[in-house]
Structures are given as structure tokens and as C-alpha cells.
Amino acid sequence: MGTTNVKEEIGKLDRIRISGIGLIAYAFMAVLLIIAISTKTLPNTMIGAIFALVLMGHVFYYLGAHLPIFRSYLGGGSVFTILLTAILVATNVIPKYVVTTASGFINGMDFLGLYIVSLIASSLFKMDRKMLLKAAVRFLPVAFISMALTAVVIGIVGVIIGVGFNYAILYIAMPIMAGGVGAGIVPLSGIYAHAMGVGSAGILSKLFPTVILGNLLAIISAGLISRIFKDSKGNGHGEILRGEREKSAAAEEIKPDYVQLGVGLIIAVMFFMIGTMLNKVFPGINAYAFIILSIVLTKAFGLLPKYYEDSVIMFGQVIVKNMTHALLAGVGLSLLDMHVLLAALSWQFVVLCLVSIVAISLISATLGKLFGLYPVEAAITAGLANNSMGGTGNVAVLAASERMNLIAFAQMGNRIGGALILVVAGILVTFMK
């Protein structure tokens, strides 16, 4: 009788699923991970990184998605995962070598690149051809005008609170909308350093906290907006172009096929290579801009047979459903430095970052409605995604708002808009330094 009861209790526990894994199996793997980390036997390889990031990402996301305050007001599992992993690193609960392993996989081995290009290709090929072109033509003006007007608002508020128009523009508006770290504030710091005749390292240390706080606030705001306006007529529930929701909802569901998953992988990588090679020829244009352009043109002219399109869509879904939480954990481990963020906090700094979030949300939502987009989707993709930390930030913003299918638009505004910000910053710093 006792044995039967034990089996029943174990069965109940195992019916609790964390991203498809039963609780008993999950507990065993979690204990294994803790032992591996504490004994320093976690491999400094792709295998070690996947084991650590997937386990941490899934369980932290599960907790955040079920905690009342986080679930309702603070971006749910996405923000909880990023914050908790960052805190565990800051308090040395997670050793530095684990951070190095995770960062090496996400950035050094460029798993982030594979994730983003798979998601971009999947989301674009899934869209109706005519709808894609109509949405892109309307989306880009909304994103660019929103960024420009938000920068002006930040500058005005900078004057009001006493830090000055120039400081607010150069150290808040420009870095927060520059497109992240590698393609954003790193070249931006070089532009400033050249114009001011100083070292870029010191300037980079001033720009980095802006990106961190802006990214965190954008993620939280995306989750809030999607929940507050859940039943609003301005909510497209994942569709960006007004009036197209019904058509998209009727799209054929693609059944997974083992061979096509592999085909989808290589097709997605092919587009990544096209973008990378064109970036070498035209280094002033971000590789992701070329990736998006090549996929849009391929879709617009129907150059890829449906078999290959379906393959890419299939592979993208596998990646997003299984590796998103792992990527969020990687962001917290390797990109969100709590020490740097806390050291930079002043009330003026926080106010300006908040102003940036509020202004770009309101402006992009308003413009989005005027241009025929759903205001909620416009605020998230044309607005908040442009206040995020590049590719990883876009993923976190869209994960918090449950709109991962809009990654192509988020990247479009973030990468092209970020490049424009660098050009404008290079001109402004000459007069504002």
C-alpha cells in the first residue's frame, strides 16, 4: 500500500512539466548541474553551455511566469530569468567560469546569430507576401520618426531636470537607440572618442549603463503593454498590420518533418551567409539589414519553393520553442552587469531612461495607428525594441510580450535605425561635445 502511494505521489510530481520535462527528471538534471558547477566539471564547450542555459532558463522562466507580481507587472518569466541570473552572477553564486562558458556559446560561437536568423526567416516566410510588403513600407517610417521625436523629448527633459540638452542626447538618447552593444555603443564610443580626443574605454563605461537600464525597462514595459491592452481594439495579438488578423489566423499549420528540419537549418544559415558576405562588401550597412532585405526580396518575388519556405518555418519554431529561455538566461549571465548598473543610478539618469521608454511607446503607438498598424504591436516593435540591447534585447522584449513572430520587424527597426543613429551621432557630437 505504501509503495503504491509513493508511486502515485511521484506520478503527480512528474505530471508537473517545465517546458515539457517532468519535475522528477528536471530535479535530477538540476542536481547534476549543481554538482558539475561546484566541482568545476561543467565542460567549457557548447554541450556545457546548452546544459546550463537550458536548465536555468526553463526553470527561472517557469517561476517568473507563475509569480503574481512578475507575471502581471514586471514582464513575467523573461524579466525574472534575466534578473535572477544577473543577480546570481553579481553575488558570485554562479562562478565566473560558467559565465565565460555561456558567453562563449552565445556570442563567441554566435548561437545568437543562428537563433535570430532562424527566427527572422521563419517569421517572414510565414507571412502573406502582399501583407509583408505593405507592413514593411508602413513600419519603417513609424520606427524612424518615433526614434527622432523621442530623442528630442529626451533632450528637452534633460534641460528641465538640469543635466542639459547635449548630455541627454549624447549619453541617453543616442546609446539607448543605437542598436545594442556590439553594433551600437561600441562604435558609438569610438565616434565620440575621435571627436573629443579621448579614449573610447572611458566613454563606453558611461554609455553601457544606459543600454542596460533601457533594455530592462523596455522588457518590463513590453510585458505591461501586452497585458494592459489585452482586450483593446488596438491589440493585434501578434499581427502588425490592421485588418489582416483574420487572414493570418487561417494560415495552414505546418506539420514537423525530420528531414525538413535539417533543410530549414541550412536555408536559414544560407541567408545569414548572404548577409555576412554583403556586409564585407558594404561594411557601413549592418549584416542583419542585408539578411532581412534578402529574405524580403526572396519572399516578395516567390523565389523559394513552398517546400523550402515550410522547412525554414519548421526549424524556426523548433529553435524558438526550445532555446528562447536559454537565450534569456544567457543575457542575464553575460550582458546584464548589476554592479555597473547600480553604480550609474542617479535620479536624473533613471528619469531620462524612463522618459525614453514612455515617449517612444506613446509616439510609436500613435504613429502606428496613423500608418495602419496595430498600436500595441507598433509600440512594441517600432518603439520598445528600439530601446533594447540589440538582438538579445529584441528577443527578450518580444518574449515578454509573447510576440516572437515579429522579430523581423524588431530587427528591421533596431538594425537600420541603429545605423542611422550612429550617422546622426557622428554629426551631432561635433557640435555638442
Short mmCIF file of C-alpha atoms in Angstrom, two decimals:
data_model
loop_
_atom_site.label_atom_id
_atom_site.label_comp_id
_atom_site.label_asym_id
_atom_site.label_seq_id
_atom_site.Cartn_x
_atom_site.Cartn_y
_atom_site.Cartn_z
CA MET A 1 0.00 0.00 0.00
CA GLY A 2 2.83 2.34 0.95
CA THR A 3 4.70 1.62 -2.28
CA THR A 4 1.57 2.38 -4.30
CA ASN A 5 1.12 5.73 -2.53
CA VAL A 6 4.75 6.65 -3.18
CA LYS A 7 4.34 5.82 -6.87
CA GLU A 8 1.18 7.92 -7.04
CA GLU A 9 2.92 10.88 -5.42
CA ILE A 10 5.88 10.54 -7.79
CA GLY A 11 3.43 10.37 -10.68
CA LYS A 12 1.74 13.57 -9.55
CA LEU A 13 5.08 15.37 -9.29
CA ASP A 14 6.16 14.16 -12.71
CA ARG A 15 2.96 15.49 -14.24
CA ILE A 16 4.24 18.99 -13.38
CA ARG A 17 6.02 19.97 -16.58
CA ILE A 18 8.74 22.58 -17.01
CA SER A 19 8.97 23.22 -20.75
CA GLY A 20 7.95 19.63 -21.43
CA ILE A 21 10.21 17.98 -18.82
CA GLY A 22 8.62 16.27 -15.83
CA LEU A 23 9.56 17.63 -12.40
CA ILE A 24 11.34 14.43 -11.25
CA ALA A 25 13.52 14.31 -14.35
CA TYR A 26 14.13 18.04 -14.07
CA ALA A 27 15.20 17.76 -10.43
CA PHE A 28 17.69 15.03 -11.31
CA MET A 29 19.26 17.13 -14.08
CA ALA A 30 19.29 20.24 -11.86
CA VAL A 31 21.21 18.34 -9.15
CA LEU A 32 23.61 17.12 -11.83
CA LEU A 33 24.16 20.72 -12.99
CA ILE A 34 24.81 21.95 -9.44
CA ILE A 35 27.37 19.19 -8.89
CA ALA A 36 29.04 19.92 -12.23
CA ILE A 37 29.31 23.64 -11.45
CA SER A 38 30.52 23.16 -7.86
CA THR A 39 33.14 20.58 -8.88
CA LYS A 40 34.16 22.61 -11.96
CA THR A 41 33.40 19.67 -14.25
CA LEU A 42 30.93 21.56 -16.44
CA PRO A 43 32.56 21.43 -19.91
CA ASN A 44 33.66 24.76 -21.36
CA THR A 45 32.04 23.75 -24.63
CA MET A 46 28.78 24.05 -26.49
CA ILE A 47 27.47 21.00 -24.60
CA GLY A 48 28.22 22.51 -21.19
CA ALA A 49 26.68 25.83 -22.19
CA ILE A 50 23.49 24.24 -23.54
CA PHE A 51 23.07 22.07 -20.42
CA ALA A 52 23.47 25.04 -18.06
CA LEU A 53 21.49 27.61 -20.03
CA VAL A 54 18.56 25.37 -20.92
CA LEU A 55 18.11 24.10 -17.35
CA MET A 56 18.45 27.54 -15.75
CA GLY A 57 16.41 29.28 -18.45
CA HIS A 58 13.48 26.88 -18.34
CA VAL A 59 13.10 26.76 -14.55
CA PHE A 60 13.61 30.50 -13.98
CA TYR A 61 11.13 31.32 -16.75
CA TYR A 62 8.62 28.89 -15.22
CA LEU A 63 8.98 30.55 -11.82
CA GLY A 64 8.64 34.08 -13.22
CA ALA A 65 5.61 33.12 -15.27
CA HIS A 66 3.85 31.89 -12.10
CA LEU A 67 4.91 34.56 -9.58
CA PRO A 68 1.97 37.02 -9.23
CA ILE A 69 3.87 40.34 -9.35
CA PHE A 70 6.32 39.33 -12.07
CA ARG A 71 3.61 37.61 -14.09
CA SER A 72 1.30 40.63 -14.08
CA TYR A 73 3.52 43.72 -13.91
CA LEU A 74 7.22 43.00 -14.45
CA GLY A 75 7.49 41.16 -17.74
CA GLY A 76 6.81 37.65 -16.45
CA GLY A 77 9.30 34.86 -16.98
CA SER A 78 11.50 36.85 -19.37
CA VAL A 79 12.46 39.59 -16.90
CA PHE A 80 12.65 37.16 -13.98
CA THR A 81 15.07 34.93 -15.88
CA ILE A 82 17.33 37.81 -16.88
CA LEU A 83 17.31 39.48 -13.46
CA LEU A 84 17.80 36.31 -11.41
CA THR A 85 20.72 35.05 -13.48
CA ALA A 86 22.33 38.52 -13.33
CA ILE A 87 21.89 38.63 -9.54
CA LEU A 88 23.34 35.12 -9.15
CA VAL A 89 26.40 36.25 -11.11
CA ALA A 90 26.73 39.52 -9.14
CA THR A 91 26.59 37.62 -5.83
CA ASN A 92 29.07 35.00 -7.10
CA VAL A 93 26.57 32.16 -6.69
CA ILE A 94 27.28 31.34 -10.33
CA PRO A 95 31.08 31.21 -10.85
CA LYS A 96 32.81 33.33 -13.47
CA TYR A 97 33.87 30.30 -15.49
CA VAL A 98 30.21 29.40 -16.09
CA VAL A 99 29.62 32.96 -17.33
CA THR A 100 32.58 32.55 -19.70
CA THR A 101 31.18 29.26 -20.99
CA ALA A 102 27.72 30.75 -21.55
CA SER A 103 29.06 33.91 -23.19
CA GLY A 104 31.35 31.88 -25.44
CA PHE A 105 28.42 29.85 -26.73
CA ILE A 106 26.02 32.76 -27.25
CA ASN A 107 28.47 35.33 -28.58
CA GLY A 108 31.77 33.60 -29.43
CA MET A 109 30.17 30.64 -31.22
CA ASP A 110 27.38 33.00 -32.33
CA PHE A 111 24.41 30.90 -31.29
CA LEU A 112 22.65 34.27 -31.04
CA GLY A 113 23.18 34.77 -34.78
CA LEU A 114 21.71 31.35 -35.58
CA TYR A 115 18.74 31.97 -33.30
CA ILE A 116 17.93 35.39 -34.75
CA VAL A 117 18.33 34.50 -38.43
CA SER A 118 16.21 31.35 -37.94
CA LEU A 119 13.50 33.38 -36.27
CA ILE A 120 13.63 36.19 -38.85
CA ALA A 121 13.43 33.78 -41.78
CA SER A 122 10.67 31.76 -40.13
CA SER A 123 8.51 34.78 -39.32
CA LEU A 124 8.94 36.40 -42.76
CA PHE A 125 8.29 33.25 -44.81
CA LYS A 126 5.21 32.58 -42.68
CA MET A 127 3.68 35.93 -43.69
CA ASP A 128 1.50 36.55 -46.71
CA ARG A 129 3.64 38.10 -49.45
CA LYS A 130 1.46 41.18 -50.04
CA MET A 131 0.95 41.72 -46.33
CA LEU A 132 4.72 41.59 -45.73
CA LEU A 133 5.43 44.35 -48.23
CA LYS A 134 2.56 46.54 -47.00
CA ALA A 135 3.64 46.11 -43.38
CA ALA A 136 7.32 46.87 -44.07
CA VAL A 137 6.54 50.05 -46.01
CA ARG A 138 4.40 51.35 -43.15
CA PHE A 139 6.57 50.08 -40.31
CA LEU A 140 9.90 51.73 -41.17
CA PRO A 141 8.63 55.35 -41.18
CA VAL A 142 6.93 54.72 -37.83
CA ALA A 143 10.17 53.38 -36.33
CA PHE A 144 12.43 56.14 -37.65
CA ILE A 145 10.12 59.07 -36.86
CA SER A 146 9.48 57.65 -33.37
CA MET A 147 13.22 57.50 -32.68
CA ALA A 148 13.77 61.07 -33.88
CA LEU A 149 10.90 62.54 -31.85
CA THR A 150 11.87 60.56 -28.75
CA ALA A 151 15.41 61.93 -28.92
CA VAL A 152 14.01 65.49 -28.96
CA VAL A 153 11.78 64.75 -25.96
CA ILE A 154 14.74 63.32 -24.02
CA GLY A 155 16.79 66.44 -24.80
CA ILE A 156 14.01 68.76 -23.60
CA VAL A 157 13.56 66.80 -20.36
CA GLY A 158 17.35 66.91 -19.90
CA VAL A 159 17.15 70.70 -19.90
CA ILE A 160 14.24 70.68 -17.43
CA ILE A 161 15.97 68.42 -14.88
CA GLY A 162 19.29 70.22 -15.13
CA VAL A 163 21.63 67.83 -16.99
CA GLY A 164 21.45 69.77 -20.25
CA PHE A 165 20.17 69.10 -23.76
CA ASN A 166 23.53 67.96 -25.12
CA TYR A 167 24.22 65.45 -22.32
CA ALA A 168 20.73 63.95 -22.57
CA ILE A 169 21.08 63.50 -26.33
CA LEU A 170 24.64 62.15 -26.38
CA TYR A 171 24.56 59.90 -23.31
CA ILE A 172 20.92 58.80 -23.10
CA ALA A 173 19.06 59.16 -26.42
CA MET A 174 21.86 58.05 -28.76
CA PRO A 175 23.13 54.98 -26.84
CA ILE A 176 19.67 53.73 -25.84
CA MET A 177 18.60 53.68 -29.51
CA ALA A 178 21.94 52.76 -31.13
CA GLY A 179 21.09 49.08 -31.55
CA GLY A 180 22.76 47.36 -28.61
CA VAL A 181 26.39 46.80 -27.66
CA GLY A 182 28.49 45.30 -30.46
CA ALA A 183 26.75 47.13 -33.29
CA GLY A 184 25.66 50.07 -31.14
CA ILE A 185 27.56 51.65 -28.26
CA VAL A 186 30.95 50.14 -29.16
CA PRO A 187 31.17 52.03 -32.49
CA LEU A 188 29.33 54.96 -30.88
CA SER A 189 32.04 55.24 -28.20
CA GLY A 190 34.64 55.26 -30.97
CA ILE A 191 32.80 58.08 -32.76
CA TYR A 192 32.64 60.13 -29.54
CA ALA A 193 36.28 59.40 -28.67
CA HIS A 194 37.51 60.52 -32.08
CA ALA A 195 35.53 63.77 -31.93
CA MET A 196 36.51 64.55 -28.32
CA GLY A 197 40.12 63.40 -28.50
CA VAL A 198 39.82 60.99 -25.55
CA GLY A 199 39.96 57.23 -25.01
CA SER A 200 36.91 55.20 -26.06
CA ALA A 201 37.03 52.95 -22.95
CA GLY A 202 36.01 55.76 -20.60
CA ILE A 203 33.15 56.81 -22.86
CA LEU A 204 31.98 53.21 -23.25
CA SER A 205 31.70 52.90 -19.46
CA LYS A 206 29.31 55.90 -19.50
CA LEU A 207 27.18 54.50 -22.32
CA PHE A 208 26.86 50.92 -21.09
CA PRO A 209 24.56 51.59 -18.08
CA THR A 210 22.12 53.42 -20.37
CA VAL A 211 21.82 50.38 -22.61
CA ILE A 212 21.37 48.05 -19.62
CA LEU A 213 18.64 50.06 -17.89
CA GLY A 214 16.91 50.96 -21.17
CA ASN A 215 16.87 47.29 -22.14
CA LEU A 216 15.45 46.20 -18.77
CA LEU A 217 12.74 48.88 -18.79
CA ALA A 218 11.82 48.02 -22.40
CA ILE A 219 11.30 44.35 -21.48
CA ILE A 220 9.13 45.19 -18.47
CA SER A 221 7.14 47.75 -20.50
CA ALA A 222 6.52 45.29 -23.35
CA GLY A 223 5.03 42.80 -20.91
CA LEU A 224 2.91 45.51 -19.28
CA ILE A 225 1.57 46.90 -22.56
CA SER A 226 0.59 43.47 -23.86
CA ARG A 227 -1.31 42.72 -20.65
CA ILE A 228 -2.92 46.13 -20.00
CA PHE A 229 -4.23 46.36 -23.57
CA LYS A 230 -5.01 42.65 -23.91
CA ASP A 231 -8.65 43.26 -24.85
CA SER A 232 -8.13 46.56 -26.67
CA LYS A 233 -9.10 47.06 -30.31
CA GLY A 234 -5.58 48.37 -30.81
CA ASN A 235 -4.11 44.96 -29.96
CA GLY A 236 -3.32 42.83 -33.00
CA HIS A 237 -2.41 39.81 -30.84
CA GLY A 238 0.78 39.29 -32.81
CA GLU A 239 -0.34 40.73 -36.16
CA ILE A 240 1.17 44.10 -37.00
CA LEU A 241 -0.98 45.24 -39.96
CA ARG A 242 -4.54 46.29 -39.13
CA GLY A 243 -7.27 44.25 -40.81
CA GLU A 244 -5.02 41.26 -41.56
CA ARG A 245 -5.51 39.26 -38.35
CA GLU A 246 -8.28 37.05 -39.68
CA LYS A 247 -6.36 36.20 -42.83
CA SER A 248 -3.25 35.23 -40.86
CA ALA A 249 -5.21 33.20 -38.32
CA ALA A 250 -6.45 30.98 -41.11
CA ALA A 251 -2.90 30.12 -42.24
CA GLU A 252 -2.15 26.43 -42.71
CA GLU A 253 -0.43 24.75 -39.78
CA ILE A 254 2.79 23.03 -40.88
CA LYS A 255 3.42 19.55 -39.50
CA PRO A 256 7.03 18.85 -38.43
CA ASP A 257 9.18 16.62 -40.63
CA TYR A 258 12.60 15.39 -39.52
CA VAL A 259 14.32 15.87 -42.88
CA GLN A 260 12.76 19.29 -43.46
CA LEU A 261 14.07 20.49 -40.09
CA GLY A 262 17.61 19.97 -41.39
CA VAL A 263 16.71 21.64 -44.67
CA GLY A 264 15.33 24.61 -42.76
CA LEU A 265 18.56 24.91 -40.77
CA ILE A 266 20.78 25.14 -43.84
CA ILE A 267 18.43 27.54 -45.67
CA ALA A 268 18.42 29.87 -42.65
CA VAL A 269 22.22 29.68 -42.45
CA MET A 270 22.40 30.40 -46.19
CA PHE A 271 20.63 33.74 -45.67
CA PHE A 272 22.97 34.51 -42.77
CA MET A 273 25.94 33.92 -45.10
CA ILE A 274 24.42 36.17 -47.78
CA GLY A 275 24.06 38.99 -45.23
CA THR A 276 27.56 38.45 -43.85
CA MET A 277 29.19 38.47 -47.29
CA LEU A 278 27.33 41.60 -48.40
CA ASN A 279 28.38 43.29 -45.14
CA LYS A 280 32.02 42.65 -46.09
CA VAL A 281 31.45 44.41 -49.41
CA PHE A 282 29.43 47.24 -47.83
CA PRO A 283 30.72 47.42 -44.22
CA GLY A 284 28.71 50.55 -43.46
CA ILE A 285 25.47 48.54 -43.61
CA ASN A 286 24.70 46.05 -40.84
CA ALA A 287 24.70 42.38 -41.87
CA TYR A 288 21.19 41.89 -40.45
CA ALA A 289 19.87 44.62 -42.74
CA PHE A 290 21.11 42.58 -45.69
CA ILE A 291 19.71 39.36 -44.19
CA ILE A 292 16.26 40.90 -43.81
CA LEU A 293 16.39 42.52 -47.27
CA SER A 294 17.42 39.27 -48.97
CA ILE A 295 14.63 37.31 -47.27
CA VAL A 296 12.03 40.00 -48.03
CA LEU A 297 13.02 40.06 -51.72
CA THR A 298 13.04 36.27 -51.89
CA LYS A 299 9.54 36.17 -50.41
CA ALA A 300 8.26 39.10 -52.49
CA PHE A 301 9.33 37.55 -55.82
CA GLY A 302 8.41 33.98 -54.81
CA LEU A 303 11.97 32.74 -55.45
CA LEU A 304 11.91 29.98 -52.85
CA PRO A 305 9.60 26.96 -53.41
CA LYS A 306 7.00 26.29 -50.71
CA TYR A 307 8.86 23.15 -49.56
CA TYR A 308 11.88 25.25 -48.54
CA GLU A 309 9.76 28.01 -47.00
CA ASP A 310 7.95 25.41 -44.88
CA SER A 311 11.30 23.93 -43.87
CA VAL A 312 12.56 27.27 -42.61
CA ILE A 313 9.31 27.93 -40.72
CA MET A 314 9.57 24.48 -39.12
CA PHE A 315 13.16 24.95 -37.98
CA GLY A 316 12.45 28.43 -36.64
CA GLN A 317 9.65 27.06 -34.48
CA VAL A 318 11.94 24.36 -33.06
CA ILE A 319 14.53 26.97 -32.13
CA VAL A 320 12.09 29.43 -30.55
CA LYS A 321 10.16 26.82 -28.56
CA ASN A 322 13.26 25.14 -27.16
CA MET A 323 16.00 27.76 -26.88
CA THR A 324 14.35 31.12 -26.08
CA HIS A 325 14.52 30.62 -22.30
CA ALA A 326 18.14 29.50 -22.59
CA LEU A 327 18.98 32.66 -24.51
CA LEU A 328 17.30 34.82 -21.85
CA ALA A 329 19.41 33.13 -19.18
CA GLY A 330 22.48 33.86 -21.30
CA VAL A 331 21.56 37.55 -21.46
CA GLY A 332 21.41 37.73 -17.67
CA LEU A 333 24.65 35.79 -17.24
CA SER A 334 26.81 37.60 -19.75
CA LEU A 335 25.29 41.00 -20.58
CA LEU A 336 23.43 42.42 -17.58
CA ASP A 337 26.12 43.65 -15.17
CA MET A 338 24.30 44.60 -11.97
CA HIS A 339 27.38 46.29 -10.47
CA VAL A 340 27.72 48.64 -13.45
CA LEU A 341 24.01 49.40 -13.45
CA LEU A 342 23.77 50.15 -9.71
CA ALA A 343 26.89 52.35 -9.79
CA ALA A 344 25.38 54.54 -12.51
CA LEU A 345 21.98 55.07 -10.90
CA SER A 346 21.08 58.67 -10.20
CA TRP A 347 17.60 60.09 -10.21
CA GLN A 348 18.30 62.13 -13.36
CA PHE A 349 19.65 59.05 -15.16
CA VAL A 350 16.62 56.96 -14.20
CA VAL A 351 14.18 59.73 -15.17
CA LEU A 352 15.71 60.15 -18.62
CA CYS A 353 15.65 56.39 -19.29
CA LEU A 354 12.02 56.24 -18.19
CA VAL A 355 11.19 59.23 -20.40
CA SER A 356 12.75 57.42 -23.35
CA ILE A 357 10.58 54.35 -22.73
CA VAL A 358 7.34 56.29 -22.23
CA ALA A 359 7.94 58.68 -25.13
CA ILE A 360 8.86 56.06 -27.72
CA SER A 361 5.93 53.85 -26.66
CA LEU A 362 3.36 56.63 -26.97
CA ILE A 363 4.81 58.12 -30.15
CA SER A 364 5.18 54.78 -31.98
CA ALA A 365 1.69 53.65 -30.93
CA THR A 366 0.17 56.91 -32.21
CA LEU A 367 2.11 56.89 -35.46
CA GLY A 368 1.43 53.19 -35.90
CA LYS A 369 -2.30 53.80 -35.78
CA LEU A 370 -1.96 56.63 -38.34
CA PHE A 371 0.05 54.36 -40.66
CA GLY A 372 -2.41 51.46 -40.41
CA LEU A 373 -0.59 49.33 -37.83
CA TYR A 374 -1.96 47.95 -34.59
CA PRO A 375 -0.84 50.44 -31.87
CA VAL A 376 0.19 47.72 -29.39
CA GLU A 377 2.39 45.94 -31.94
CA ALA A 378 3.79 49.26 -33.16
CA ALA A 379 4.68 50.32 -29.60
CA ILE A 380 6.49 47.04 -29.00
CA THR A 381 8.34 46.60 -32.31
CA ALA A 382 8.82 50.15 -33.63
CA GLY A 383 9.14 51.58 -30.12
CA LEU A 384 10.41 49.40 -27.28
CA ALA A 385 12.55 47.15 -29.49
CA ASN A 386 14.50 50.29 -30.43
CA ASN A 387 15.30 50.87 -26.75
CA SER A 388 16.62 47.34 -26.31
CA MET A 389 20.04 45.72 -26.29
CA GLY A 390 20.17 44.74 -29.97
CA GLY A 391 19.38 41.16 -30.93
CA THR A 392 19.23 39.70 -27.41
CA GLY A 393 17.17 42.66 -26.26
CA ASN A 394 14.71 42.20 -29.11
CA VAL A 395 14.27 38.56 -28.19
CA ALA A 396 13.60 39.48 -24.55
CA VAL A 397 11.17 42.29 -25.43
CA LEU A 398 9.18 40.04 -27.76
CA ALA A 399 9.29 37.10 -25.36
CA ALA A 400 7.88 39.29 -22.57
CA SER A 401 5.03 40.41 -24.82
CA GLU A 402 4.55 36.96 -26.43
CA ARG A 403 5.17 38.29 -29.94
CA MET A 404 8.23 36.36 -31.09
CA ASN A 405 6.81 36.17 -34.64
CA LEU A 406 7.53 39.90 -35.02
CA ILE A 407 11.32 39.53 -34.67
CA ALA A 408 11.89 40.57 -38.29
CA PHE A 409 10.23 43.95 -37.72
CA ALA A 410 12.03 44.46 -34.41
CA GLN A 411 15.37 43.73 -36.08
CA MET A 412 14.48 45.88 -39.07
CA GLY A 413 13.91 48.97 -36.95
CA ASN A 414 16.69 48.19 -34.50
CA ARG A 415 19.44 47.47 -37.01
CA ILE A 416 18.62 50.02 -39.71
CA GLY A 417 17.56 52.62 -37.14
CA GLY A 418 20.67 51.93 -35.07
CA ALA A 419 22.86 52.53 -38.13
CA LEU A 420 21.10 55.85 -38.73
CA ILE A 421 21.65 56.79 -35.07
CA LEU A 422 25.40 56.26 -35.50
CA VAL A 423 25.44 58.53 -38.55
CA VAL A 424 23.43 61.24 -36.78
CA ALA A 425 25.56 60.91 -33.62
CA GLY A 426 28.72 61.41 -35.68
CA ILE A 427 27.34 64.72 -36.91
CA LEU A 428 25.87 65.93 -33.59
CA VAL A 429 28.90 65.16 -31.41
CA THR A 430 30.94 67.71 -33.39
CA PHE A 431 28.60 70.47 -32.20
CA MET A 432 27.58 69.11 -28.78
CA LYS A 433 30.86 67.87 -27.30
#
